[in-house]
Short mmCIF file of C-alpha atoms and ligand atoms in Angstrom, two decimals:
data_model
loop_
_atom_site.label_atom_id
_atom_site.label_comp_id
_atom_site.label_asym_id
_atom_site.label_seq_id
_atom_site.Cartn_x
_atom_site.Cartn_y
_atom_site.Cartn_z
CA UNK T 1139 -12.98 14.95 27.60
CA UNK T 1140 -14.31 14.72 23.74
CA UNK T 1141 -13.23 17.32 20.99
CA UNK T 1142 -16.26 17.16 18.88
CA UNK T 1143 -15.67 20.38 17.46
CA UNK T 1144 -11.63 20.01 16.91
CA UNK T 1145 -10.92 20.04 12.83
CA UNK T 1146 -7.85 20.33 10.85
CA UNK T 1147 -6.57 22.93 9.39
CA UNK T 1148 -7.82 21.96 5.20
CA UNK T 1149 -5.19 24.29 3.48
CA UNK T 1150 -1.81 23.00 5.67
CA UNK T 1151 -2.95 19.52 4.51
CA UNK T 1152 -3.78 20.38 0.72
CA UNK T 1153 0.15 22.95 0.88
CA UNK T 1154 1.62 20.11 2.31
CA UNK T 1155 0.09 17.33 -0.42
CA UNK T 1156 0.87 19.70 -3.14
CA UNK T 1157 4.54 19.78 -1.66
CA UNK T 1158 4.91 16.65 -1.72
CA UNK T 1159 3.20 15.78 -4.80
CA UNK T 1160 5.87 18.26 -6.38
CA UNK T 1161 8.83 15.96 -5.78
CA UNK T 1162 9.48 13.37 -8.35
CA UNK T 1163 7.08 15.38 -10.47
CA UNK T 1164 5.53 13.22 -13.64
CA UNK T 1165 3.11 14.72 -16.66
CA UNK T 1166 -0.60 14.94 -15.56
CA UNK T 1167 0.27 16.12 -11.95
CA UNK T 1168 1.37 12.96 -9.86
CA UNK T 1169 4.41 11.81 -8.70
CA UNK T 1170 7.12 8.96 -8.89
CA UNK T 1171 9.37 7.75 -6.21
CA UNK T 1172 9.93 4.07 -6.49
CA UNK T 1173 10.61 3.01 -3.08
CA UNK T 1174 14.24 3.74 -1.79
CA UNK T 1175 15.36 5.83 -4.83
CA UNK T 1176 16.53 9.34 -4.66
CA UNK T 1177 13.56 10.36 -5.19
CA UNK T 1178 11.82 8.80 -1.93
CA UNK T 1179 14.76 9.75 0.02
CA UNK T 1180 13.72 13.41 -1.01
CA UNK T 1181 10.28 12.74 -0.05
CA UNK T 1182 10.97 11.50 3.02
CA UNK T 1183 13.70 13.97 3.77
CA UNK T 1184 10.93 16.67 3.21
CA UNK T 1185 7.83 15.07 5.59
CA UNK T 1186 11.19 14.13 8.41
CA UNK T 1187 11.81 17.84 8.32
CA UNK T 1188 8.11 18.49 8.93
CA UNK T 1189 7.69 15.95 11.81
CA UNK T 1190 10.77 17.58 13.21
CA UNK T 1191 9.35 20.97 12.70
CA UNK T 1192 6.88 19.74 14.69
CA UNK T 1193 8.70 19.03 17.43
CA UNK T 1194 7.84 15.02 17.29
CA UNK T 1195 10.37 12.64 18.46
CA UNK T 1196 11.48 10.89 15.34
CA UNK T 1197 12.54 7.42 14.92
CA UNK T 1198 13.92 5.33 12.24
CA UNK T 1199 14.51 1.42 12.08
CA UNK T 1200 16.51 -0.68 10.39
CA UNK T 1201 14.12 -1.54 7.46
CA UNK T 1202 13.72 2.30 7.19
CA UNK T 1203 10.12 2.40 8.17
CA UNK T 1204 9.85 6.48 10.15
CA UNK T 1205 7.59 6.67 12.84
CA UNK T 1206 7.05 10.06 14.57
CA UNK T 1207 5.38 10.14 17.93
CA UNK T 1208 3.65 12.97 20.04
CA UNK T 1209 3.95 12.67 23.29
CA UNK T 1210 0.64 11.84 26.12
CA UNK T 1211 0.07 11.61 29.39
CA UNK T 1212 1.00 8.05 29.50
CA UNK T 1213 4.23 6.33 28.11
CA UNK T 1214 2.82 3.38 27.02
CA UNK T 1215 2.19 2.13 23.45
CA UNK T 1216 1.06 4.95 21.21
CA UNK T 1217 -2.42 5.78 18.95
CA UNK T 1218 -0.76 5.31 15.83
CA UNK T 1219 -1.82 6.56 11.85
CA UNK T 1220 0.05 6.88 9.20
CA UNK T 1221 0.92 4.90 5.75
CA UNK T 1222 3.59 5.24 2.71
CA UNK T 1223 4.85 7.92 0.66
CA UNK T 1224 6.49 5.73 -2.07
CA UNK T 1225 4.80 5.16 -5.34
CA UNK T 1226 4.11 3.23 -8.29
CA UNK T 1227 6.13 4.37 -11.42
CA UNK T 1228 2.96 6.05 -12.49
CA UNK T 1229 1.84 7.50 -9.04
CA UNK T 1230 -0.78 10.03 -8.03
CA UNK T 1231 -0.75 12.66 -5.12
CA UNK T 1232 -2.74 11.05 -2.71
CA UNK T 1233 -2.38 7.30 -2.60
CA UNK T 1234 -0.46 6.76 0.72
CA UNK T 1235 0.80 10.48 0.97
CA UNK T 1236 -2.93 11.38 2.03
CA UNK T 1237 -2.98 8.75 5.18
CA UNK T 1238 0.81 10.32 6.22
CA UNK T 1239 -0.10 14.03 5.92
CA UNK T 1240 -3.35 13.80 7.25
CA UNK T 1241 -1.81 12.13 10.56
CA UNK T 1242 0.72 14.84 10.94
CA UNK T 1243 -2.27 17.91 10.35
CA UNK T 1244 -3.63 15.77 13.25
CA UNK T 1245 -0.76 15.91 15.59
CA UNK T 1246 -0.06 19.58 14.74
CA UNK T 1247 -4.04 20.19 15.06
CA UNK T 1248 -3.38 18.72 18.85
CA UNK T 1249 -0.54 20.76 19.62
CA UNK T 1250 -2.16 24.05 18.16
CA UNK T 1251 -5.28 23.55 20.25
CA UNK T 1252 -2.64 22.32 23.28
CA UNK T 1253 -4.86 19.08 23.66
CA UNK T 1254 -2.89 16.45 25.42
CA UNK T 1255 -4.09 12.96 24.94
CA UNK T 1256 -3.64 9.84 27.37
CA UNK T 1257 -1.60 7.61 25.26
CA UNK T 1258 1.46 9.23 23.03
CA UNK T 1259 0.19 9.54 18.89
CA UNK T 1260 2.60 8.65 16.31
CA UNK T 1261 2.21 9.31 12.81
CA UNK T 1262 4.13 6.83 10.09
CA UNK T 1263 5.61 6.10 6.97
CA UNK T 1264 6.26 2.45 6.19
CA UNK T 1265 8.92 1.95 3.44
CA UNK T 1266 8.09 0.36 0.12
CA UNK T 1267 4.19 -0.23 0.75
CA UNK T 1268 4.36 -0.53 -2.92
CA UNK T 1269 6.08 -3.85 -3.41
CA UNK T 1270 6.86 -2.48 -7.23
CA UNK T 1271 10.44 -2.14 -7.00
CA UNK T 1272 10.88 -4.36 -4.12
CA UNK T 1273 8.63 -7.22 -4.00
CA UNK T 1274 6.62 -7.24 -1.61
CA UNK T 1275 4.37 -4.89 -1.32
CA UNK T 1276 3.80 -3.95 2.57
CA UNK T 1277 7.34 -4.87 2.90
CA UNK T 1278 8.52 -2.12 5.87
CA UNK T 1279 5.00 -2.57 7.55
CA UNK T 1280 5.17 -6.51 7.16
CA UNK T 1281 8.75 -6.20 8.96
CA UNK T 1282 7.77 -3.73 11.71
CA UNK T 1283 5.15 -6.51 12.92
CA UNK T 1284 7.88 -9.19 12.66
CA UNK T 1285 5.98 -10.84 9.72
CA UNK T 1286 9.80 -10.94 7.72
CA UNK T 1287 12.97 -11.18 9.55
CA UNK T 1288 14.83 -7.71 8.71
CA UNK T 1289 17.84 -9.62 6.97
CA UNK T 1290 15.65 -11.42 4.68
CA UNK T 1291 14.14 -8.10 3.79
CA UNK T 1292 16.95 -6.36 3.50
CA UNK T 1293 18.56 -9.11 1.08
CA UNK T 1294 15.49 -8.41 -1.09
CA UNK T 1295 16.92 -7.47 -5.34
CA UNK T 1296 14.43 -5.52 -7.00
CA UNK T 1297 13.37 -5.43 -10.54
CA UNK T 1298 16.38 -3.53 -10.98
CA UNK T 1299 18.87 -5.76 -9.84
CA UNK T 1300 19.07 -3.34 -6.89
CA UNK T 1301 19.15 -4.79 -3.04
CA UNK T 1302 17.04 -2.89 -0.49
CA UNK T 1303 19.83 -2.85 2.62
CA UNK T 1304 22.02 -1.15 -0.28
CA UNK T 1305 19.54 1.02 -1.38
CA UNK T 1306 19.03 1.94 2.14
CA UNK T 1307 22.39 2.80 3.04
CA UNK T 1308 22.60 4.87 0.15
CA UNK T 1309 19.74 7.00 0.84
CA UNK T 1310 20.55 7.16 4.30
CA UNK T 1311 17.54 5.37 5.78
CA UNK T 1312 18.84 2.36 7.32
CA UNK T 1313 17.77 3.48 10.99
CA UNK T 1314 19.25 1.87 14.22
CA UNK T 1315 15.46 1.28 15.58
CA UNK T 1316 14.79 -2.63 15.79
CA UNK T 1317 12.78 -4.39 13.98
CA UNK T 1318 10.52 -5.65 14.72
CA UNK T 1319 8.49 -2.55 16.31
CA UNK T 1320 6.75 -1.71 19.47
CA UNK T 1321 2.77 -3.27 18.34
CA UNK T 1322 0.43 0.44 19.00
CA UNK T 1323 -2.56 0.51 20.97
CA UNK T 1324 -4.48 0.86 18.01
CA UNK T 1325 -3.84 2.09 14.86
CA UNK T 1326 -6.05 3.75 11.83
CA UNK T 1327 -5.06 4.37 8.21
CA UNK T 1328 -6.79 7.18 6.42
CA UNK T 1329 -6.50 6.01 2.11
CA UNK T 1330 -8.34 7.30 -0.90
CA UNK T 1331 -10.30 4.29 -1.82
CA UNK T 1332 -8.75 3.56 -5.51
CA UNK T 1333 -11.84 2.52 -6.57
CA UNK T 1334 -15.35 3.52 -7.73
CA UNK T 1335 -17.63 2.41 -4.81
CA UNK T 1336 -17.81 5.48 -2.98
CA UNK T 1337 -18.51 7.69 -5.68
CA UNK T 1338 -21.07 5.11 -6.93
CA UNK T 1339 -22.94 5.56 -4.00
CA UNK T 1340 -22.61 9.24 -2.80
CA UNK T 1341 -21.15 8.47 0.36
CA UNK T 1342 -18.10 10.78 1.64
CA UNK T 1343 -16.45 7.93 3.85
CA UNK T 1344 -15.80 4.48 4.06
CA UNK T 1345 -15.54 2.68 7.04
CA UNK T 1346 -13.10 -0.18 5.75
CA UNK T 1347 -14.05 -3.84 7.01
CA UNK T 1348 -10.67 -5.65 5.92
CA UNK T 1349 -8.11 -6.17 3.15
CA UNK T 1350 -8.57 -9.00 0.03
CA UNK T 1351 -5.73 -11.97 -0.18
CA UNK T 1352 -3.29 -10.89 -2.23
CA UNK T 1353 -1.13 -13.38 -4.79
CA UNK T 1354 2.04 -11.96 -6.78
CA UNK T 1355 3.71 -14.62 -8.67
CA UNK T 1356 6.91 -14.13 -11.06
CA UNK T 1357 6.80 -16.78 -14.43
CA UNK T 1358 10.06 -17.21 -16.12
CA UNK T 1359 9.51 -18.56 -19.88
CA UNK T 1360 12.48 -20.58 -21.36
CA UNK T 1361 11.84 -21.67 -25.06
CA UNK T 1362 14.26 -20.66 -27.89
CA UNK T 1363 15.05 -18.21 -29.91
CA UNK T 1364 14.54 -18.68 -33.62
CA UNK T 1365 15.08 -17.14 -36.97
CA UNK T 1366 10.92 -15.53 -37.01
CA UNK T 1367 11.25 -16.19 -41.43
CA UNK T 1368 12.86 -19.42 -41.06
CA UNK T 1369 11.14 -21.95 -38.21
CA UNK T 1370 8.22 -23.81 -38.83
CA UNK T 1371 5.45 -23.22 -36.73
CA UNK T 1372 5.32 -26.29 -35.24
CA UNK T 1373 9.08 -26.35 -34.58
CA UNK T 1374 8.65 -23.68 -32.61
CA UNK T 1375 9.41 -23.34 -28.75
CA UNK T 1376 8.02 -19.33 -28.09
CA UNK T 1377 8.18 -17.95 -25.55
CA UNK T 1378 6.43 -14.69 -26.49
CA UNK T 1379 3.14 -17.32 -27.32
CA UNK T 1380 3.50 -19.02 -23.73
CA UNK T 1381 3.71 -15.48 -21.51
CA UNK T 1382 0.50 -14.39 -24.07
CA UNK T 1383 -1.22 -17.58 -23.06
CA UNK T 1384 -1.02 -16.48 -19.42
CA UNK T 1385 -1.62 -13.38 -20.08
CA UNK T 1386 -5.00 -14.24 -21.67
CA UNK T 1387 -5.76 -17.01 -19.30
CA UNK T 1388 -5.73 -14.69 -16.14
CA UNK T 1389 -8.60 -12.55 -17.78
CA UNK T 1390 -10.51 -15.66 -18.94
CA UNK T 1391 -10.16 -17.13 -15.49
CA UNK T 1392 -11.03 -13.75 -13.63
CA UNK T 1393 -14.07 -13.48 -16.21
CA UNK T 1394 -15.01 -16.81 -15.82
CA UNK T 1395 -14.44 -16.93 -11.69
CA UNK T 1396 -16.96 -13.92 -11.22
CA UNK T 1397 -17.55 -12.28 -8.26
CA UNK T 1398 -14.61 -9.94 -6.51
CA UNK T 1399 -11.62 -12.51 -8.46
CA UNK T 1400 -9.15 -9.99 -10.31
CA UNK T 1401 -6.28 -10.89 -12.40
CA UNK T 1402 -3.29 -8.73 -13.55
CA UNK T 1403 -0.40 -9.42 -15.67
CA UNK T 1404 1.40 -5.64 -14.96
CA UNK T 1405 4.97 -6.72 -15.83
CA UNK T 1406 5.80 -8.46 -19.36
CA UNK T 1407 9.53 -8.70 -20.64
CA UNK T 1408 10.61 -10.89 -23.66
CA UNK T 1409 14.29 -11.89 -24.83
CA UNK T 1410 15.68 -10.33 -27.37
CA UNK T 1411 12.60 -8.43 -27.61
CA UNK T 1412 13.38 -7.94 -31.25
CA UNK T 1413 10.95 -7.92 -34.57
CA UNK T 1414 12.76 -10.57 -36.41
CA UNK T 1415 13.66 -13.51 -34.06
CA UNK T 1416 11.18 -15.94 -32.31
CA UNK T 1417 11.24 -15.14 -28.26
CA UNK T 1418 13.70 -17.17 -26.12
CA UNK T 1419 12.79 -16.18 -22.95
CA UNK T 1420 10.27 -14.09 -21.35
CA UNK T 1421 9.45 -13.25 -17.20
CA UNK T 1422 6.10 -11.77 -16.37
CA UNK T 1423 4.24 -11.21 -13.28
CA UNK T 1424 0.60 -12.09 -12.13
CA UNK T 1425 -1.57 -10.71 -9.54
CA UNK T 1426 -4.39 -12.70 -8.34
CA UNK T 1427 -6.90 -11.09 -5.60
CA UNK T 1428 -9.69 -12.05 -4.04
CA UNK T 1429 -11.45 -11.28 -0.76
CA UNK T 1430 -12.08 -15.44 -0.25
CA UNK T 1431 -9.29 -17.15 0.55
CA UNK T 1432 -10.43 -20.21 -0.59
CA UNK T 1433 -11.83 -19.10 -3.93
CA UNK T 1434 -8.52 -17.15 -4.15
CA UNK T 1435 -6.56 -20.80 -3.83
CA UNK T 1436 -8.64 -21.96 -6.70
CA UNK T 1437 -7.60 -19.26 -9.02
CA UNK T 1438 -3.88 -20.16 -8.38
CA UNK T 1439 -4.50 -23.95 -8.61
CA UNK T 1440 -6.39 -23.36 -12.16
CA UNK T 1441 -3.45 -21.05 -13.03
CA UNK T 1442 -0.99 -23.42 -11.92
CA UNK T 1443 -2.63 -26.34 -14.13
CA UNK T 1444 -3.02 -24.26 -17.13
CA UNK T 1445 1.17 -23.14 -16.99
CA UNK T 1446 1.69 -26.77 -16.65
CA UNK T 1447 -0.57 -27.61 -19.85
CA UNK T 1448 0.89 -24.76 -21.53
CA UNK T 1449 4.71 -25.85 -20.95
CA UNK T 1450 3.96 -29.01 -22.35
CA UNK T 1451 2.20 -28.14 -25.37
CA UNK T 1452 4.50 -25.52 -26.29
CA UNK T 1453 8.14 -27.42 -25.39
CA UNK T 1454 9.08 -24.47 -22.90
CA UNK T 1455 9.74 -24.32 -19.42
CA UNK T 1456 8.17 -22.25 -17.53
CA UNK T 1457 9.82 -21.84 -13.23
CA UNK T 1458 7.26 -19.50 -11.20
CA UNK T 1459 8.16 -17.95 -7.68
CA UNK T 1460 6.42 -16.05 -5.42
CA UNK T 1461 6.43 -12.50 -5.31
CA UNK T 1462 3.63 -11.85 -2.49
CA UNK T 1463 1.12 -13.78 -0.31
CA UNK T 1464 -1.21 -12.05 2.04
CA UNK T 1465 -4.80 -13.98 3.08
CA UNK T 1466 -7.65 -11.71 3.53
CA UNK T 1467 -7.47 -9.50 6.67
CA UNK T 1468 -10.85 -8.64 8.99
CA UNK T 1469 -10.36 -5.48 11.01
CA UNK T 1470 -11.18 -5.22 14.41
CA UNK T 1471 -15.21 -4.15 14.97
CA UNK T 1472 -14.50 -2.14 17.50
CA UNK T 1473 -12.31 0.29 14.83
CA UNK T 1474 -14.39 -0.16 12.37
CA UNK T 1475 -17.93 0.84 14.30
CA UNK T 1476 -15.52 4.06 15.44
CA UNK T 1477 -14.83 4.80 11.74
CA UNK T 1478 -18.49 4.60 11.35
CA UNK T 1479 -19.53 6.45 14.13
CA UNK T 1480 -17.54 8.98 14.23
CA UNK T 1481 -18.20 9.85 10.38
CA UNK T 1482 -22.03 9.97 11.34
CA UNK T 1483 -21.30 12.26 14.21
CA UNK T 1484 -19.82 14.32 12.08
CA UNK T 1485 -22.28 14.53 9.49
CA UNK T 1486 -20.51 12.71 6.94
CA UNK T 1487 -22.39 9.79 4.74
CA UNK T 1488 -20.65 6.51 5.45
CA UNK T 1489 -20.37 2.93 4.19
CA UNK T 1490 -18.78 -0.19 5.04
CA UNK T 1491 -16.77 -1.88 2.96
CA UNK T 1492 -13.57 -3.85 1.98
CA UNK T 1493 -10.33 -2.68 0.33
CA UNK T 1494 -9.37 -3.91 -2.84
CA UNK T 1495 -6.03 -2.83 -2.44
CA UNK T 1496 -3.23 -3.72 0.01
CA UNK T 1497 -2.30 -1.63 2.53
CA UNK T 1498 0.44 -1.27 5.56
CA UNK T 1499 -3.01 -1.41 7.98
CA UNK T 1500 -3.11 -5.36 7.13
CA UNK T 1501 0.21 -5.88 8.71
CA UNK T 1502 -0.71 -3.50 12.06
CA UNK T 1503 -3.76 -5.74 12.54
CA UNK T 1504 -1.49 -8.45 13.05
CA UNK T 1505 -0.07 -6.95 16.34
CA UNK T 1506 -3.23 -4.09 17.07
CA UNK T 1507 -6.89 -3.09 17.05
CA UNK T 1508 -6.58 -1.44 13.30
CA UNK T 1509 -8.90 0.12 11.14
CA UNK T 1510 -8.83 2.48 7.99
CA UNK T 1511 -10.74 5.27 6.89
CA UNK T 1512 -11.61 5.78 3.15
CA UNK T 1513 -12.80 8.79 0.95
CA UNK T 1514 -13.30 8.60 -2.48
CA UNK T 1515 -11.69 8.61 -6.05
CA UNK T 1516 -13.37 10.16 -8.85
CA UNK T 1517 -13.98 7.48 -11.82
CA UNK T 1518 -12.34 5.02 -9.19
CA UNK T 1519 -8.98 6.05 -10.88
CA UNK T 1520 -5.68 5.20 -8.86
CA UNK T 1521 -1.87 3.98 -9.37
CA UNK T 1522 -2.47 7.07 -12.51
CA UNK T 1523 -1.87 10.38 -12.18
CA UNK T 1524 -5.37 11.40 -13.03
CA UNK T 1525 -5.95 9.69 -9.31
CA UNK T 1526 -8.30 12.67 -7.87
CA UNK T 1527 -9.88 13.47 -4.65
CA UNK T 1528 -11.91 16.07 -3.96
CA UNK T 1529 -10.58 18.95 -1.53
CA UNK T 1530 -13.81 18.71 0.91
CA UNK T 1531 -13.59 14.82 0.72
CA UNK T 1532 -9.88 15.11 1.91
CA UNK T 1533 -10.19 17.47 4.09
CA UNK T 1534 -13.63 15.67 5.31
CA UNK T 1535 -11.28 12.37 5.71
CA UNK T 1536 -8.67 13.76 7.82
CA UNK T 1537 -11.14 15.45 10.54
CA UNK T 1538 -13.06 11.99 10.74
CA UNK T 1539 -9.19 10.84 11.38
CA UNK T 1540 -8.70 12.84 14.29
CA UNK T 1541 -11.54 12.22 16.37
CA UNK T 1542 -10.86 8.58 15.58
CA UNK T 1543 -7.89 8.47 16.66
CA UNK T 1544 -9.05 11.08 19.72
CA UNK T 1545 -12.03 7.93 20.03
CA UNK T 1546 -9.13 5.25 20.62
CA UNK T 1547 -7.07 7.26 22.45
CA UNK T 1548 -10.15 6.85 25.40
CA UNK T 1549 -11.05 3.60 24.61
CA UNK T 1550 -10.26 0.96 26.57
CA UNK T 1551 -9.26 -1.73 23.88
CA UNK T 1552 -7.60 -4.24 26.45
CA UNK T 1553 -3.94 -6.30 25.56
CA UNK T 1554 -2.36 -7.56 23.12
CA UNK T 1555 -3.90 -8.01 19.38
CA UNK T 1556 -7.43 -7.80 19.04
CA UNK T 1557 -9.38 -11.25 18.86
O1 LIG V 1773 -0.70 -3.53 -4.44
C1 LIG V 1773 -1.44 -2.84 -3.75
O2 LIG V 1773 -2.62 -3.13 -3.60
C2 LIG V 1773 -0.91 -1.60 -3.05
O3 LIG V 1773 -1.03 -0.51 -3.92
N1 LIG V 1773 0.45 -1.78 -2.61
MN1 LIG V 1774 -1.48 2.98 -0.97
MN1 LIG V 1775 -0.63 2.02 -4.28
#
């Protein structure tokens, strides 16, 4: 039996995003809660006591990852949505919290309407989908598909000098589930886009086609420190020139590559960091991206050369290690033609398209049929907390959500991962 004309209840969802959005308040009306800090714990503590509230049966693993399931006719493996409620130091109010409300105002939609569904649905929250604290980012979803043993993950030191299994203990999340978890029959990720195509093109939803390779590498600069008044400038070993080389050379190589590359330098330290003396040491991070794997192994090799050129010319050494490494993910057609279809059926403009951005669905298509749903982001704004979404768009994003998920829940999407 279909539900064409089931829809959420708008104003729970936008109550319950504003809720949210209100812990770990910052200026300009987003949020920060650096995954496993007190302030996550208080998020999460706040969406647990909703899912309970619900009357869901809640579980937690040992990586922390939450995963809140509904129960169906069937026992078997579940229709699962969801995605993270951490964020980036300078987070907005719906990147990941969106996908994890909008899967609970579809489970309570359900159990409003008393609709029972063949297979159990589950709603999620995957710990530090971020990566910014704890490299890297995905890190609970990329352990719930077995892609990282849970001890390595949980040996993890963040930027901080924190460890995630301490962390976790602290906040109380370290969960007695196993990793890894039971793979879903299928699983769909509702996400603002973070970028400007939608709004470019007037279209409400987008039907996402896959996930670009990621590349996070961490450069540690070792020249010396010098009297800045004193030195010669070709007795100089600085350390602060060698990180700015990079930092240029990722731009001039994105520039110069075309296309979809991109090229970040988002963290940039130097030692002693002080006005008078020449840098001694410096550790920066780059993010390379690219939705061609092989063009995406070019932009590392040219890096790679260029650091090795650099180190040379300048008399510094300069180590590297990797942060992150995720090739580009396809989603399964069959999801993403339900995205589309559904959004049609429902009136809604739609578009197919990748994600720029990394996302916990790129680990469940490891072990499911996955697919995400997008809406958009005015200006394409994101990881800011000017990040916007309009209220019909969200609310638009979360009905074409349910009757995805209602779409999967019927079809018959065979064993095992999708081909
Ligand atoms: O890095 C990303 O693309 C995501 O925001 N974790
Ligand atoms: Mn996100
Ligand atoms: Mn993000």
């Amino acid at each position: 039996m279909t539900h064409d004309d089931l829809r959420i209840d708008g104003d729970r969802l936008l109550r319950r995003i504003g809720d949210l959005a209100a812990i770990g308040p910052i200026d300009g009306g987003g949020s920060c809660r650096l995954a496993l800090t007190d302030e996550d714990r208080d998020g999460r503590d706040l969406v647990v006591t909703w899912m309970h509230d619900l009357g869901l049966d809640v579980a937690i693993d040992g990586i922390g990852n939450v995963v809140a399931v509904r129960p169906g006719r069937s026992d078997g493996p579940p229709v699962m949505t969801g995605s993270h409620i951490d964020t980036v130091r300078t987070g907005g109010r719906y990147d990941g919290n969106l996908g994890v409300l909008a899967g609970l105002e579809v489970l309570e939609t359900l159990t409003e309407r008393g609709i029972e569904t063949e297979h159990p649905f589950a709603v999620a929250f995957f710990t530090d989908e971020e990566g910014a604290r704890f490299p890297p980012d995905m890190l609970g979803s990329l352990v719930y598909v077995g892609g990282m043993g849970i001890e390595d993950a949980l040996d993890i030191t963040g930027i901080d000098g924190a460890v995630v299994g301490d962390e976790l203990d602290r906040i109380g999340y370290r969960g007695p589930y196993p990793c890894p978890g039971p793979a879903p029959h299928a699983f769909v990720e509702l996400h603002i886009e973070q970028g400007p195509v939608l709004e470019a093109e007037g279209v409400t939803i987008g039907a996402v086609t896959g996930v670009q390779g990621i590349s996070w590498t961490e450069y540690t600069v070792t020249g010396q420190s010098n009297h800045a008044g004193t030195t010669p400038m070709h007795l100089r070993h600085d350390a602060g020139f060698a990180a700015a080389g990079i930092v240029t050379h990722v731009r001039e190589l994105a520039t110069r590559m075309g296309d979809r590359q991109v090229a970040t330098v988002g963290r940039l330290e130097l030692h002693p960091d002080l006005v008078n003396v020449v840098a001694g040491s410096a550790v920066l991070t780059v993010d390379l991206r690219n939705t061609d794997e092989p063009l995406l192994q070019q932009a590392e090799a040219d890096l790679a050369g260029y650091v090795a050129d650099l180190a040379a010319a300048e008399g510094v050494e300069i180590t590297s290690r990797s942060l992150a490494r995720f090739e580009p993910v396809v989603f399964d057609e069959r999801v993403v033609d339900t995205v589309a279809a559904t959004a049609e059926r429902l009136g809604r403009t739609v578009s197919r398209m990748p994600s720029g951005a990394g996302h916990d669905a790129q680990m469940l298509a490891r072990v499911c049929p996955t697919g995400m749903v997008f809406v958009p982001s005015r200006d394409g704004i994101s990881h800011n907390p000017a990040e916007h979404t309009d209220a019909d768009d969200l609310v638009a994003g979360a009905d074409v959500l349910l009757q995805v998920m209602l779409a999967l829940d019927r079809a018959d999407l065979g064993e095992g991962a999708p081909s």
